[in-house]
Amino acid sequence: MSSQDVNGGAEQAGDGGGGDAGAPAPAERAQSAGAPDPAAVAAAIAAAEAAAPAPGESVRIDSWIWAVRLIKTRSMGATACRGGHVQLNGERVKPAHSVRVGDEVRLRQEGRERIVIVKRLIRKRVGAPVAAQCYVDNSPPPPPREAVAPIGLRDRGAGRPTKRDRRELERLRGIGGPGGMAGTGGTGGSTGRPSGGRPGGR
């Protein structure tokens, strides 16, 4: 057999018979299509189990919604419970109320309602992939960004707001007294001097 025949056979074997050397492997194709990585899911479940409470130990609702990243801080979770923004199985609950697997948690925050079913109990805050393994998310889709535009957004080139505009903004934000702005001290406001001109004037 000549050396050319040997080299030709080696090239055909390297091509895999169809020239698919650059094609992704089946696992890579499944991952690029959006399918969850089984290894990542298993690692997230293991991390959630490591953050679980001890046997027989309960988990507070304010601690759980913070641990699964439904709220930014635990103090904000307690405040939301006291304000009636957290419901457990359809009832408003206090921050110290215990949560159990299978409970439905409703949380209203920043104009959006979150509805989740408790799947795992954890006490420590975890990352987003691990938190996703701790509940079933039945939340409605978030409102469009136009519906949650911040109050007080002014058109470009509109200039500084007038005193009337500022009073309207403070009324919408719920600050200031009933008589309008308090303590703004703008132009024409009270400065503590008598209105009769300069002191000691004629």
mmCIF file with all atom_site columns, C-alpha atoms in Angstrom:
data_model
loop_
_atom_site.group_PDB
_atom_site.id
_atom_site.type_symbol
_atom_site.label_atom_id
_atom_site.label_alt_id
_atom_site.label_comp_id
_atom_site.label_asym_id
_atom_site.label_entity_id
_atom_site.label_seq_id
_atom_site.pdbx_PDB_ins_code
_atom_site.Cartn_x
_atom_site.Cartn_y
_atom_site.Cartn_z
_atom_site.occupancy
_atom_site.B_iso_or_equiv
_atom_site.pdbx_formal_charge
_atom_site.auth_seq_id
_atom_site.auth_comp_id
_atom_site.auth_asym_id
_atom_site.auth_atom_id
_atom_site.pdbx_PDB_model_num
ATOM 1   C CA . MET A 1 1   ? 0.000   0.000   0.000  1.00 0.00 ? 1   MET A CA 1
ATOM 2   C CA . SER A 1 2   ? 1.405   3.401   -0.973 1.00 0.00 ? 2   SER A CA 1
ATOM 3   C CA . SER A 1 3   ? 1.836   6.307   1.433  1.00 0.00 ? 3   SER A CA 1
ATOM 4   C CA . GLN A 1 4   ? -0.857  8.248   -0.478 1.00 0.00 ? 4   GLN A CA 1
ATOM 5   C CA . ASP A 1 5   ? -3.414  5.508   0.236  1.00 0.00 ? 5   ASP A CA 1
ATOM 6   C CA . VAL A 1 6   ? -2.545  5.538   3.942  1.00 0.00 ? 6   VAL A CA 1
ATOM 7   C CA . ASN A 1 7   ? -2.869  9.341   4.181  1.00 0.00 ? 7   ASN A CA 1
ATOM 8   C CA . GLY A 1 8   ? -6.178  9.323   2.304  1.00 0.00 ? 8   GLY A CA 1
ATOM 9   C CA . GLY A 1 9   ? -7.659  6.744   4.691  1.00 0.00 ? 9   GLY A CA 1
ATOM 10  C CA . ALA A 1 10  ? -6.558  8.775   7.721  1.00 0.00 ? 10  ALA A CA 1
ATOM 11  C CA . GLU A 1 11  ? -8.205  11.943  6.356  1.00 0.00 ? 11  GLU A CA 1
ATOM 12  C CA . GLN A 1 12  ? -11.504 10.084  5.780  1.00 0.00 ? 12  GLN A CA 1
ATOM 13  C CA . ALA A 1 13  ? -11.432 8.731   9.341  1.00 0.00 ? 13  ALA A CA 1
ATOM 14  C CA . GLY A 1 14  ? -10.768 12.213  10.724 1.00 0.00 ? 14  GLY A CA 1
ATOM 15  C CA . ASP A 1 15  ? -13.729 13.654  8.802  1.00 0.00 ? 15  ASP A CA 1
ATOM 16  C CA . GLY A 1 16  ? -16.104 11.205  10.476 1.00 0.00 ? 16  GLY A CA 1
ATOM 17  C CA . GLY A 1 17  ? -17.551 10.206  7.121  1.00 0.00 ? 17  GLY A CA 1
ATOM 18  C CA . GLY A 1 18  ? -19.783 13.280  6.825  1.00 0.00 ? 18  GLY A CA 1
ATOM 19  C CA . GLY A 1 19  ? -17.720 16.374  7.573  1.00 0.00 ? 19  GLY A CA 1
ATOM 20  C CA . ASP A 1 20  ? -19.563 17.039  10.919 1.00 0.00 ? 20  ASP A CA 1
ATOM 21  C CA . ALA A 1 21  ? -16.434 17.728  12.953 1.00 0.00 ? 21  ALA A CA 1
ATOM 22  C CA . GLY A 1 22  ? -17.673 21.262  13.754 1.00 0.00 ? 22  GLY A CA 1
ATOM 23  C CA . ALA A 1 23  ? -21.231 20.217  14.704 1.00 0.00 ? 23  ALA A CA 1
ATOM 24  C CA . PRO A 1 24  ? -22.124 20.549  18.422 1.00 0.00 ? 24  PRO A CA 1
ATOM 25  C CA . ALA A 1 25  ? -22.549 17.470  20.552 1.00 0.00 ? 25  ALA A CA 1
ATOM 26  C CA . PRO A 1 26  ? -26.113 16.407  21.506 1.00 0.00 ? 26  PRO A CA 1
ATOM 27  C CA . ALA A 1 27  ? -25.668 17.736  25.049 1.00 0.00 ? 27  ALA A CA 1
ATOM 28  C CA . GLU A 1 28  ? -24.488 21.103  23.708 1.00 0.00 ? 28  GLU A CA 1
ATOM 29  C CA . ARG A 1 29  ? -27.433 21.266  21.291 1.00 0.00 ? 29  ARG A CA 1
ATOM 30  C CA . ALA A 1 30  ? -29.895 20.571  24.116 1.00 0.00 ? 30  ALA A CA 1
ATOM 31  C CA . GLN A 1 31  ? -28.331 23.261  26.300 1.00 0.00 ? 31  GLN A CA 1
ATOM 32  C CA . SER A 1 32  ? -28.349 25.850  23.506 1.00 0.00 ? 32  SER A CA 1
ATOM 33  C CA . ALA A 1 33  ? -32.042 25.089  22.858 1.00 0.00 ? 33  ALA A CA 1
ATOM 34  C CA . GLY A 1 34  ? -32.879 26.269  26.387 1.00 0.00 ? 34  GLY A CA 1
ATOM 35  C CA . ALA A 1 35  ? -33.176 22.885  28.088 1.00 0.00 ? 35  ALA A CA 1
ATOM 36  C CA . PRO A 1 36  ? -32.007 22.968  31.728 1.00 0.00 ? 36  PRO A CA 1
ATOM 37  C CA . ASP A 1 37  ? -28.649 21.422  32.436 1.00 0.00 ? 37  ASP A CA 1
ATOM 38  C CA . PRO A 1 38  ? -29.260 18.333  34.635 1.00 0.00 ? 38  PRO A CA 1
ATOM 39  C CA . ALA A 1 39  ? -25.975 18.838  36.458 1.00 0.00 ? 39  ALA A CA 1
ATOM 40  C CA . ALA A 1 40  ? -26.863 22.462  37.263 1.00 0.00 ? 40  ALA A CA 1
ATOM 41  C CA . VAL A 1 41  ? -30.338 21.478  38.473 1.00 0.00 ? 41  VAL A CA 1
ATOM 42  C CA . ALA A 1 42  ? -28.867 18.764  40.705 1.00 0.00 ? 42  ALA A CA 1
ATOM 43  C CA . ALA A 1 43  ? -26.359 21.230  42.146 1.00 0.00 ? 43  ALA A CA 1
ATOM 44  C CA . ALA A 1 44  ? -29.137 23.773  42.825 1.00 0.00 ? 44  ALA A CA 1
ATOM 45  C CA . ILE A 1 45  ? -31.246 21.155  44.609 1.00 0.00 ? 45  ILE A CA 1
ATOM 46  C CA . ALA A 1 46  ? -28.260 20.100  46.713 1.00 0.00 ? 46  ALA A CA 1
ATOM 47  C CA . ALA A 1 47  ? -27.603 23.735  47.674 1.00 0.00 ? 47  ALA A CA 1
ATOM 48  C CA . ALA A 1 48  ? -31.271 24.224  48.606 1.00 0.00 ? 48  ALA A CA 1
ATOM 49  C CA . GLU A 1 49  ? -31.198 21.113  50.796 1.00 0.00 ? 49  GLU A CA 1
ATOM 50  C CA . ALA A 1 50  ? -28.048 22.414  52.494 1.00 0.00 ? 50  ALA A CA 1
ATOM 51  C CA . ALA A 1 51  ? -29.895 25.653  53.350 1.00 0.00 ? 51  ALA A CA 1
ATOM 52  C CA . ALA A 1 52  ? -32.898 23.750  54.758 1.00 0.00 ? 52  ALA A CA 1
ATOM 53  C CA . PRO A 1 53  ? -33.777 24.049  58.453 1.00 0.00 ? 53  PRO A CA 1
ATOM 54  C CA . ALA A 1 54  ? -33.014 21.326  60.976 1.00 0.00 ? 54  ALA A CA 1
ATOM 55  C CA . PRO A 1 55  ? -35.627 18.566  61.393 1.00 0.00 ? 55  PRO A CA 1
ATOM 56  C CA . GLY A 1 56  ? -38.595 19.856  63.360 1.00 0.00 ? 56  GLY A CA 1
ATOM 57  C CA . GLU A 1 57  ? -37.519 23.490  62.979 1.00 0.00 ? 57  GLU A CA 1
ATOM 58  C CA . SER A 1 58  ? -40.004 25.960  61.485 1.00 0.00 ? 58  SER A CA 1
ATOM 59  C CA . VAL A 1 59  ? -39.313 28.755  58.981 1.00 0.00 ? 59  VAL A CA 1
ATOM 60  C CA . ARG A 1 60  ? -40.811 32.231  59.297 1.00 0.00 ? 60  ARG A CA 1
ATOM 61  C CA . ILE A 1 61  ? -42.622 33.665  56.290 1.00 0.00 ? 61  ILE A CA 1
ATOM 62  C CA . ASP A 1 62  ? -40.545 36.857  56.273 1.00 0.00 ? 62  ASP A CA 1
ATOM 63  C CA . SER A 1 63  ? -37.362 34.762  56.357 1.00 0.00 ? 63  SER A CA 1
ATOM 64  C CA . TRP A 1 64  ? -38.532 32.451  53.560 1.00 0.00 ? 64  TRP A CA 1
ATOM 65  C CA . ILE A 1 65  ? -39.535 35.153  51.071 1.00 0.00 ? 65  ILE A CA 1
ATOM 66  C CA . TRP A 1 66  ? -36.145 36.784  51.673 1.00 0.00 ? 66  TRP A CA 1
ATOM 67  C CA . ALA A 1 67  ? -34.241 33.501  51.344 1.00 0.00 ? 67  ALA A CA 1
ATOM 68  C CA . VAL A 1 68  ? -35.834 32.666  47.974 1.00 0.00 ? 68  VAL A CA 1
ATOM 69  C CA . ARG A 1 69  ? -35.163 36.218  46.695 1.00 0.00 ? 69  ARG A CA 1
ATOM 70  C CA . LEU A 1 70  ? -38.781 37.361  46.404 1.00 0.00 ? 70  LEU A CA 1
ATOM 71  C CA . ILE A 1 71  ? -37.759 40.430  48.411 1.00 0.00 ? 71  ILE A CA 1
ATOM 72  C CA . LYS A 1 72  ? -34.446 42.229  48.780 1.00 0.00 ? 72  LYS A CA 1
ATOM 73  C CA . THR A 1 73  ? -33.970 42.292  52.556 1.00 0.00 ? 73  THR A CA 1
ATOM 74  C CA . ARG A 1 74  ? -35.471 40.456  55.496 1.00 0.00 ? 74  ARG A CA 1
ATOM 75  C CA . SER A 1 75  ? -36.541 43.732  57.112 1.00 0.00 ? 75  SER A CA 1
ATOM 76  C CA . MET A 1 76  ? -38.460 44.581  53.941 1.00 0.00 ? 76  MET A CA 1
ATOM 77  C CA . GLY A 1 77  ? -40.155 41.197  54.205 1.00 0.00 ? 77  GLY A CA 1
ATOM 78  C CA . ALA A 1 78  ? -41.246 41.920  57.769 1.00 0.00 ? 78  ALA A CA 1
ATOM 79  C CA . THR A 1 79  ? -42.499 45.349  56.742 1.00 0.00 ? 79  THR A CA 1
ATOM 80  C CA . ALA A 1 80  ? -44.472 43.845  53.844 1.00 0.00 ? 80  ALA A CA 1
ATOM 81  C CA . CYS A 1 81  ? -46.108 41.355  56.222 1.00 0.00 ? 81  CYS A CA 1
ATOM 82  C CA . ARG A 1 82  ? -47.063 44.076  58.699 1.00 0.00 ? 82  ARG A CA 1
ATOM 83  C CA . GLY A 1 83  ? -48.487 46.185  55.888 1.00 0.00 ? 83  GLY A CA 1
ATOM 84  C CA . GLY A 1 84  ? -50.733 43.367  54.688 1.00 0.00 ? 84  GLY A CA 1
ATOM 85  C CA . HIS A 1 85  ? -48.851 42.835  51.409 1.00 0.00 ? 85  HIS A CA 1
ATOM 86  C CA . VAL A 1 86  ? -48.103 39.148  52.115 1.00 0.00 ? 86  VAL A CA 1
ATOM 87  C CA . GLN A 1 87  ? -50.812 36.482  52.136 1.00 0.00 ? 87  GLN A CA 1
ATOM 88  C CA . LEU A 1 88  ? -50.414 32.835  53.047 1.00 0.00 ? 88  LEU A CA 1
ATOM 89  C CA . ASN A 1 89  ? -53.156 30.585  51.666 1.00 0.00 ? 89  ASN A CA 1
ATOM 90  C CA . GLY A 1 90  ? -55.351 33.648  51.129 1.00 0.00 ? 90  GLY A CA 1
ATOM 91  C CA . GLU A 1 91  ? -54.911 35.171  54.601 1.00 0.00 ? 91  GLU A CA 1
ATOM 92  C CA . ARG A 1 92  ? -52.730 38.031  55.762 1.00 0.00 ? 92  ARG A CA 1
ATOM 93  C CA . VAL A 1 93  ? -50.050 36.841  58.132 1.00 0.00 ? 93  VAL A CA 1
ATOM 94  C CA . LYS A 1 94  ? -47.548 38.307  60.577 1.00 0.00 ? 94  LYS A CA 1
ATOM 95  C CA . PRO A 1 95  ? -43.787 38.125  59.937 1.00 0.00 ? 95  PRO A CA 1
ATOM 96  C CA . ALA A 1 96  ? -43.306 35.272  62.448 1.00 0.00 ? 96  ALA A CA 1
ATOM 97  C CA . HIS A 1 97  ? -45.956 33.013  60.865 1.00 0.00 ? 97  HIS A CA 1
ATOM 98  C CA . SER A 1 98  ? -44.567 29.593  59.922 1.00 0.00 ? 98  SER A CA 1
ATOM 99  C CA . VAL A 1 99  ? -44.576 28.482  56.297 1.00 0.00 ? 99  VAL A CA 1
ATOM 100 C CA . ARG A 1 100 ? -44.925 24.863  55.150 1.00 0.00 ? 100 ARG A CA 1
ATOM 101 C CA . VAL A 1 101 ? -44.396 22.946  51.933 1.00 0.00 ? 101 VAL A CA 1
ATOM 102 C CA . GLY A 1 102 ? -47.460 23.284  49.705 1.00 0.00 ? 102 GLY A CA 1
ATOM 103 C CA . ASP A 1 103 ? -48.484 26.717  51.022 1.00 0.00 ? 103 ASP A CA 1
ATOM 104 C CA . GLU A 1 104 ? -49.451 29.423  48.547 1.00 0.00 ? 104 GLU A CA 1
ATOM 105 C CA . VAL A 1 105 ? -47.634 32.715  49.109 1.00 0.00 ? 105 VAL A CA 1
ATOM 106 C CA . ARG A 1 106 ? -48.873 35.948  47.543 1.00 0.00 ? 106 ARG A CA 1
ATOM 107 C CA . LEU A 1 107 ? -46.647 39.001  47.692 1.00 0.00 ? 107 LEU A CA 1
ATOM 108 C CA . ARG A 1 108 ? -47.494 42.426  46.266 1.00 0.00 ? 108 ARG A CA 1
ATOM 109 C CA . GLN A 1 109 ? -44.533 44.731  45.785 1.00 0.00 ? 109 GLN A CA 1
ATOM 110 C CA . GLU A 1 110 ? -43.648 47.576  43.419 1.00 0.00 ? 110 GLU A CA 1
ATOM 111 C CA . GLY A 1 111 ? -46.889 47.256  41.483 1.00 0.00 ? 111 GLY A CA 1
ATOM 112 C CA . ARG A 1 112 ? -46.475 43.533  40.799 1.00 0.00 ? 112 ARG A CA 1
ATOM 113 C CA . GLU A 1 113 ? -48.038 40.480  42.419 1.00 0.00 ? 113 GLU A CA 1
ATOM 114 C CA . ARG A 1 114 ? -46.008 37.321  42.945 1.00 0.00 ? 114 ARG A CA 1
ATOM 115 C CA . ILE A 1 115 ? -47.847 34.028  43.478 1.00 0.00 ? 115 ILE A CA 1
ATOM 116 C CA . VAL A 1 116 ? -45.692 31.029  44.390 1.00 0.00 ? 116 VAL A CA 1
ATOM 117 C CA . ILE A 1 117 ? -46.224 27.558  45.835 1.00 0.00 ? 117 ILE A CA 1
ATOM 118 C CA . VAL A 1 118 ? -43.689 26.524  48.463 1.00 0.00 ? 118 VAL A CA 1
ATOM 119 C CA . LYS A 1 119 ? -41.654 23.548  47.289 1.00 0.00 ? 119 LYS A CA 1
ATOM 120 C CA . ARG A 1 120 ? -38.719 23.622  49.709 1.00 0.00 ? 120 ARG A CA 1
ATOM 121 C CA . LEU A 1 121 ? -38.107 25.282  53.051 1.00 0.00 ? 121 LEU A CA 1
ATOM 122 C CA . ILE A 1 122 ? -34.837 27.176  53.419 1.00 0.00 ? 122 ILE A CA 1
ATOM 123 C CA . ARG A 1 123 ? -33.524 29.604  56.023 1.00 0.00 ? 123 ARG A CA 1
ATOM 124 C CA . LYS A 1 124 ? -30.465 31.048  54.263 1.00 0.00 ? 124 LYS A CA 1
ATOM 125 C CA . ARG A 1 125 ? -30.495 33.326  51.239 1.00 0.00 ? 125 ARG A CA 1
ATOM 126 C CA . VAL A 1 126 ? -29.398 31.508  48.101 1.00 0.00 ? 126 VAL A CA 1
ATOM 127 C CA . GLY A 1 127 ? -28.637 32.388  44.509 1.00 0.00 ? 127 GLY A CA 1
ATOM 128 C CA . ALA A 1 128 ? -31.333 32.775  41.863 1.00 0.00 ? 128 ALA A CA 1
ATOM 129 C CA . PRO A 1 129 ? -30.850 29.294  40.282 1.00 0.00 ? 129 PRO A CA 1
ATOM 130 C CA . VAL A 1 130 ? -31.137 27.665  43.715 1.00 0.00 ? 130 VAL A CA 1
ATOM 131 C CA . ALA A 1 131 ? -34.118 29.834  44.698 1.00 0.00 ? 131 ALA A CA 1
ATOM 132 C CA . ALA A 1 132 ? -35.986 28.723  41.572 1.00 0.00 ? 132 ALA A CA 1
ATOM 133 C CA . GLN A 1 133 ? -35.921 25.148  42.915 1.00 0.00 ? 133 GLN A CA 1
ATOM 134 C CA . CYS A 1 134 ? -37.689 26.198  46.133 1.00 0.00 ? 134 CYS A CA 1
ATOM 135 C CA . TYR A 1 135 ? -41.056 27.244  44.694 1.00 0.00 ? 135 TYR A CA 1
ATOM 136 C CA . VAL A 1 136 ? -43.436 26.892  41.770 1.00 0.00 ? 136 VAL A CA 1
ATOM 137 C CA . ASP A 1 137 ? -43.973 30.310  40.213 1.00 0.00 ? 137 ASP A CA 1
ATOM 138 C CA . ASN A 1 138 ? -47.602 30.966  39.271 1.00 0.00 ? 138 ASN A CA 1
ATOM 139 C CA . SER A 1 139 ? -47.191 34.738  39.049 1.00 0.00 ? 139 SER A CA 1
ATOM 140 C CA . PRO A 1 140 ? -48.933 36.676  36.290 1.00 0.00 ? 140 PRO A CA 1
ATOM 141 C CA . PRO A 1 141 ? -46.635 38.343  33.763 1.00 0.00 ? 141 PRO A CA 1
ATOM 142 C CA . PRO A 1 142 ? -45.203 41.680  34.904 1.00 0.00 ? 142 PRO A CA 1
ATOM 143 C CA . PRO A 1 143 ? -46.902 44.828  33.600 1.00 0.00 ? 143 PRO A CA 1
ATOM 144 C CA . PRO A 1 144 ? -45.307 46.604  30.649 1.00 0.00 ? 144 PRO A CA 1
ATOM 145 C CA . ARG A 1 145 ? -42.635 49.138  31.470 1.00 0.00 ? 145 ARG A CA 1
ATOM 146 C CA . GLU A 1 146 ? -44.855 51.993  30.267 1.00 0.00 ? 146 GLU A CA 1
ATOM 147 C CA . ALA A 1 147 ? -47.383 51.151  32.991 1.00 0.00 ? 147 ALA A CA 1
ATOM 148 C CA . VAL A 1 148 ? -44.820 51.487  35.786 1.00 0.00 ? 148 VAL A CA 1
ATOM 149 C CA . ALA A 1 149 ? -43.083 54.696  34.679 1.00 0.00 ? 149 ALA A CA 1
ATOM 150 C CA . PRO A 1 150 ? -41.767 56.707  37.637 1.00 0.00 ? 150 PRO A CA 1
ATOM 151 C CA . ILE A 1 151 ? -43.857 59.602  38.892 1.00 0.00 ? 151 ILE A CA 1
ATOM 152 C CA . GLY A 1 152 ? -42.507 63.038  38.090 1.00 0.00 ? 152 GLY A CA 1
ATOM 153 C CA . LEU A 1 153 ? -40.942 62.247  34.708 1.00 0.00 ? 153 LEU A CA 1
ATOM 154 C CA . ARG A 1 154 ? -40.871 65.505  32.734 1.00 0.00 ? 154 ARG A CA 1
ATOM 155 C CA . ASP A 1 155 ? -40.525 65.973  29.025 1.00 0.00 ? 155 ASP A CA 1
ATOM 156 C CA . ARG A 1 156 ? -37.112 66.916  27.722 1.00 0.00 ? 156 ARG A CA 1
ATOM 157 C CA . GLY A 1 157 ? -36.743 70.684  27.427 1.00 0.00 ? 157 GLY A CA 1
ATOM 158 C CA . ALA A 1 158 ? -39.723 71.446  29.673 1.00 0.00 ? 158 ALA A CA 1
ATOM 159 C CA . GLY A 1 159 ? -37.536 73.393  32.084 1.00 0.00 ? 159 GLY A CA 1
ATOM 160 C CA . ARG A 1 160 ? -37.694 73.478  35.865 1.00 0.00 ? 160 ARG A CA 1
ATOM 161 C CA . PRO A 1 161 ? -41.028 72.646  37.489 1.00 0.00 ? 161 PRO A CA 1
ATOM 162 C CA . THR A 1 162 ? -43.069 75.530  38.823 1.00 0.00 ? 162 THR A CA 1
ATOM 163 C CA . LYS A 1 163 ? -44.293 75.740  42.411 1.00 0.00 ? 163 LYS A CA 1
ATOM 164 C CA . ARG A 1 164 ? -47.633 74.392  41.278 1.00 0.00 ? 164 ARG A CA 1
ATOM 165 C CA . ASP A 1 165 ? -45.929 71.476  39.517 1.00 0.00 ? 165 ASP A CA 1
ATOM 166 C CA . ARG A 1 166 ? -43.937 70.700  42.673 1.00 0.00 ? 166 ARG A CA 1
ATOM 167 C CA . ARG A 1 167 ? -47.090 70.741  44.788 1.00 0.00 ? 167 ARG A CA 1
ATOM 168 C CA . GLU A 1 168 ? -48.735 68.284  42.394 1.00 0.00 ? 168 GLU A CA 1
ATOM 169 C CA . LEU A 1 169 ? -45.678 65.996  42.477 1.00 0.00 ? 169 LEU A CA 1
ATOM 170 C CA . GLU A 1 170 ? -45.567 66.011  46.269 1.00 0.00 ? 170 GLU A CA 1
ATOM 171 C CA . ARG A 1 171 ? -49.297 65.329  46.417 1.00 0.00 ? 171 ARG A CA 1
ATOM 172 C CA . LEU A 1 172 ? -48.859 62.304  44.135 1.00 0.00 ? 172 LEU A CA 1
ATOM 173 C CA . ARG A 1 173 ? -45.923 61.044  46.180 1.00 0.00 ? 173 ARG A CA 1
ATOM 174 C CA . GLY A 1 174 ? -47.867 61.471  49.423 1.00 0.00 ? 174 GLY A CA 1
ATOM 175 C CA . ILE A 1 175 ? -45.472 63.890  51.071 1.00 0.00 ? 175 ILE A CA 1
ATOM 176 C CA . GLY A 1 176 ? -45.880 67.426  52.315 1.00 0.00 ? 176 GLY A CA 1
ATOM 177 C CA . GLY A 1 177 ? -48.667 68.965  54.335 1.00 0.00 ? 177 GLY A CA 1
ATOM 178 C CA . PRO A 1 178 ? -52.245 69.602  53.285 1.00 0.00 ? 178 PRO A CA 1
ATOM 179 C CA . GLY A 1 179 ? -51.375 73.156  52.372 1.00 0.00 ? 179 GLY A CA 1
ATOM 180 C CA . GLY A 1 180 ? -48.859 72.157  49.710 1.00 0.00 ? 180 GLY A CA 1
ATOM 181 C CA . MET A 1 181 ? -45.089 72.120  50.071 1.00 0.00 ? 181 MET A CA 1
ATOM 182 C CA . ALA A 1 182 ? -43.681 72.295  53.562 1.00 0.00 ? 182 ALA A CA 1
ATOM 183 C CA . GLY A 1 183 ? -40.341 73.951  54.163 1.00 0.00 ? 183 GLY A CA 1
ATOM 184 C CA . THR A 1 184 ? -39.428 74.457  50.502 1.00 0.00 ? 184 THR A CA 1
ATOM 185 C CA . GLY A 1 185 ? -38.548 78.109  50.998 1.00 0.00 ? 185 GLY A CA 1
ATOM 186 C CA . GLY A 1 186 ? -38.693 78.877  47.277 1.00 0.00 ? 186 GLY A CA 1
ATOM 187 C CA . THR A 1 187 ? -38.991 82.276  45.690 1.00 0.00 ? 187 THR A CA 1
ATOM 188 C CA . GLY A 1 188 ? -41.683 84.326  47.282 1.00 0.00 ? 188 GLY A CA 1
ATOM 189 C CA . GLY A 1 189 ? -41.885 82.037  50.326 1.00 0.00 ? 189 GLY A CA 1
ATOM 190 C CA . SER A 1 190 ? -41.825 83.041  53.945 1.00 0.00 ? 190 SER A CA 1
ATOM 191 C CA . THR A 1 191 ? -38.384 84.077  55.182 1.00 0.00 ? 191 THR A CA 1
ATOM 192 C CA . GLY A 1 192 ? -39.301 84.949  58.754 1.00 0.00 ? 192 GLY A CA 1
ATOM 193 C CA . ARG A 1 193 ? -39.162 88.737  58.143 1.00 0.00 ? 193 ARG A CA 1
ATOM 194 C CA . PRO A 1 194 ? -42.178 90.994  58.510 1.00 0.00 ? 194 PRO A CA 1
ATOM 195 C CA . SER A 1 195 ? -43.825 91.872  55.249 1.00 0.00 ? 195 SER A CA 1
ATOM 196 C CA . GLY A 1 196 ? -43.569 95.616  55.840 1.00 0.00 ? 196 GLY A CA 1
ATOM 197 C CA . GLY A 1 197 ? -40.220 96.157  54.146 1.00 0.00 ? 197 GLY A CA 1
ATOM 198 C CA . ARG A 1 198 ? -36.788 96.639  55.769 1.00 0.00 ? 198 ARG A CA 1
ATOM 199 C CA . PRO A 1 199 ? -36.505 96.676  59.577 1.00 0.00 ? 199 PRO A CA 1
ATOM 200 C CA . GLY A 1 200 ? -36.503 100.203 60.900 1.00 0.00 ? 200 GLY A CA 1
ATOM 201 C CA . GLY A 1 201 ? -37.499 101.714 57.567 1.00 0.00 ? 201 GLY A CA 1
ATOM 202 C CA . ARG A 1 202 ? -39.499 104.886 57.138 1.00 0.00 ? 202 ARG A CA 1
#
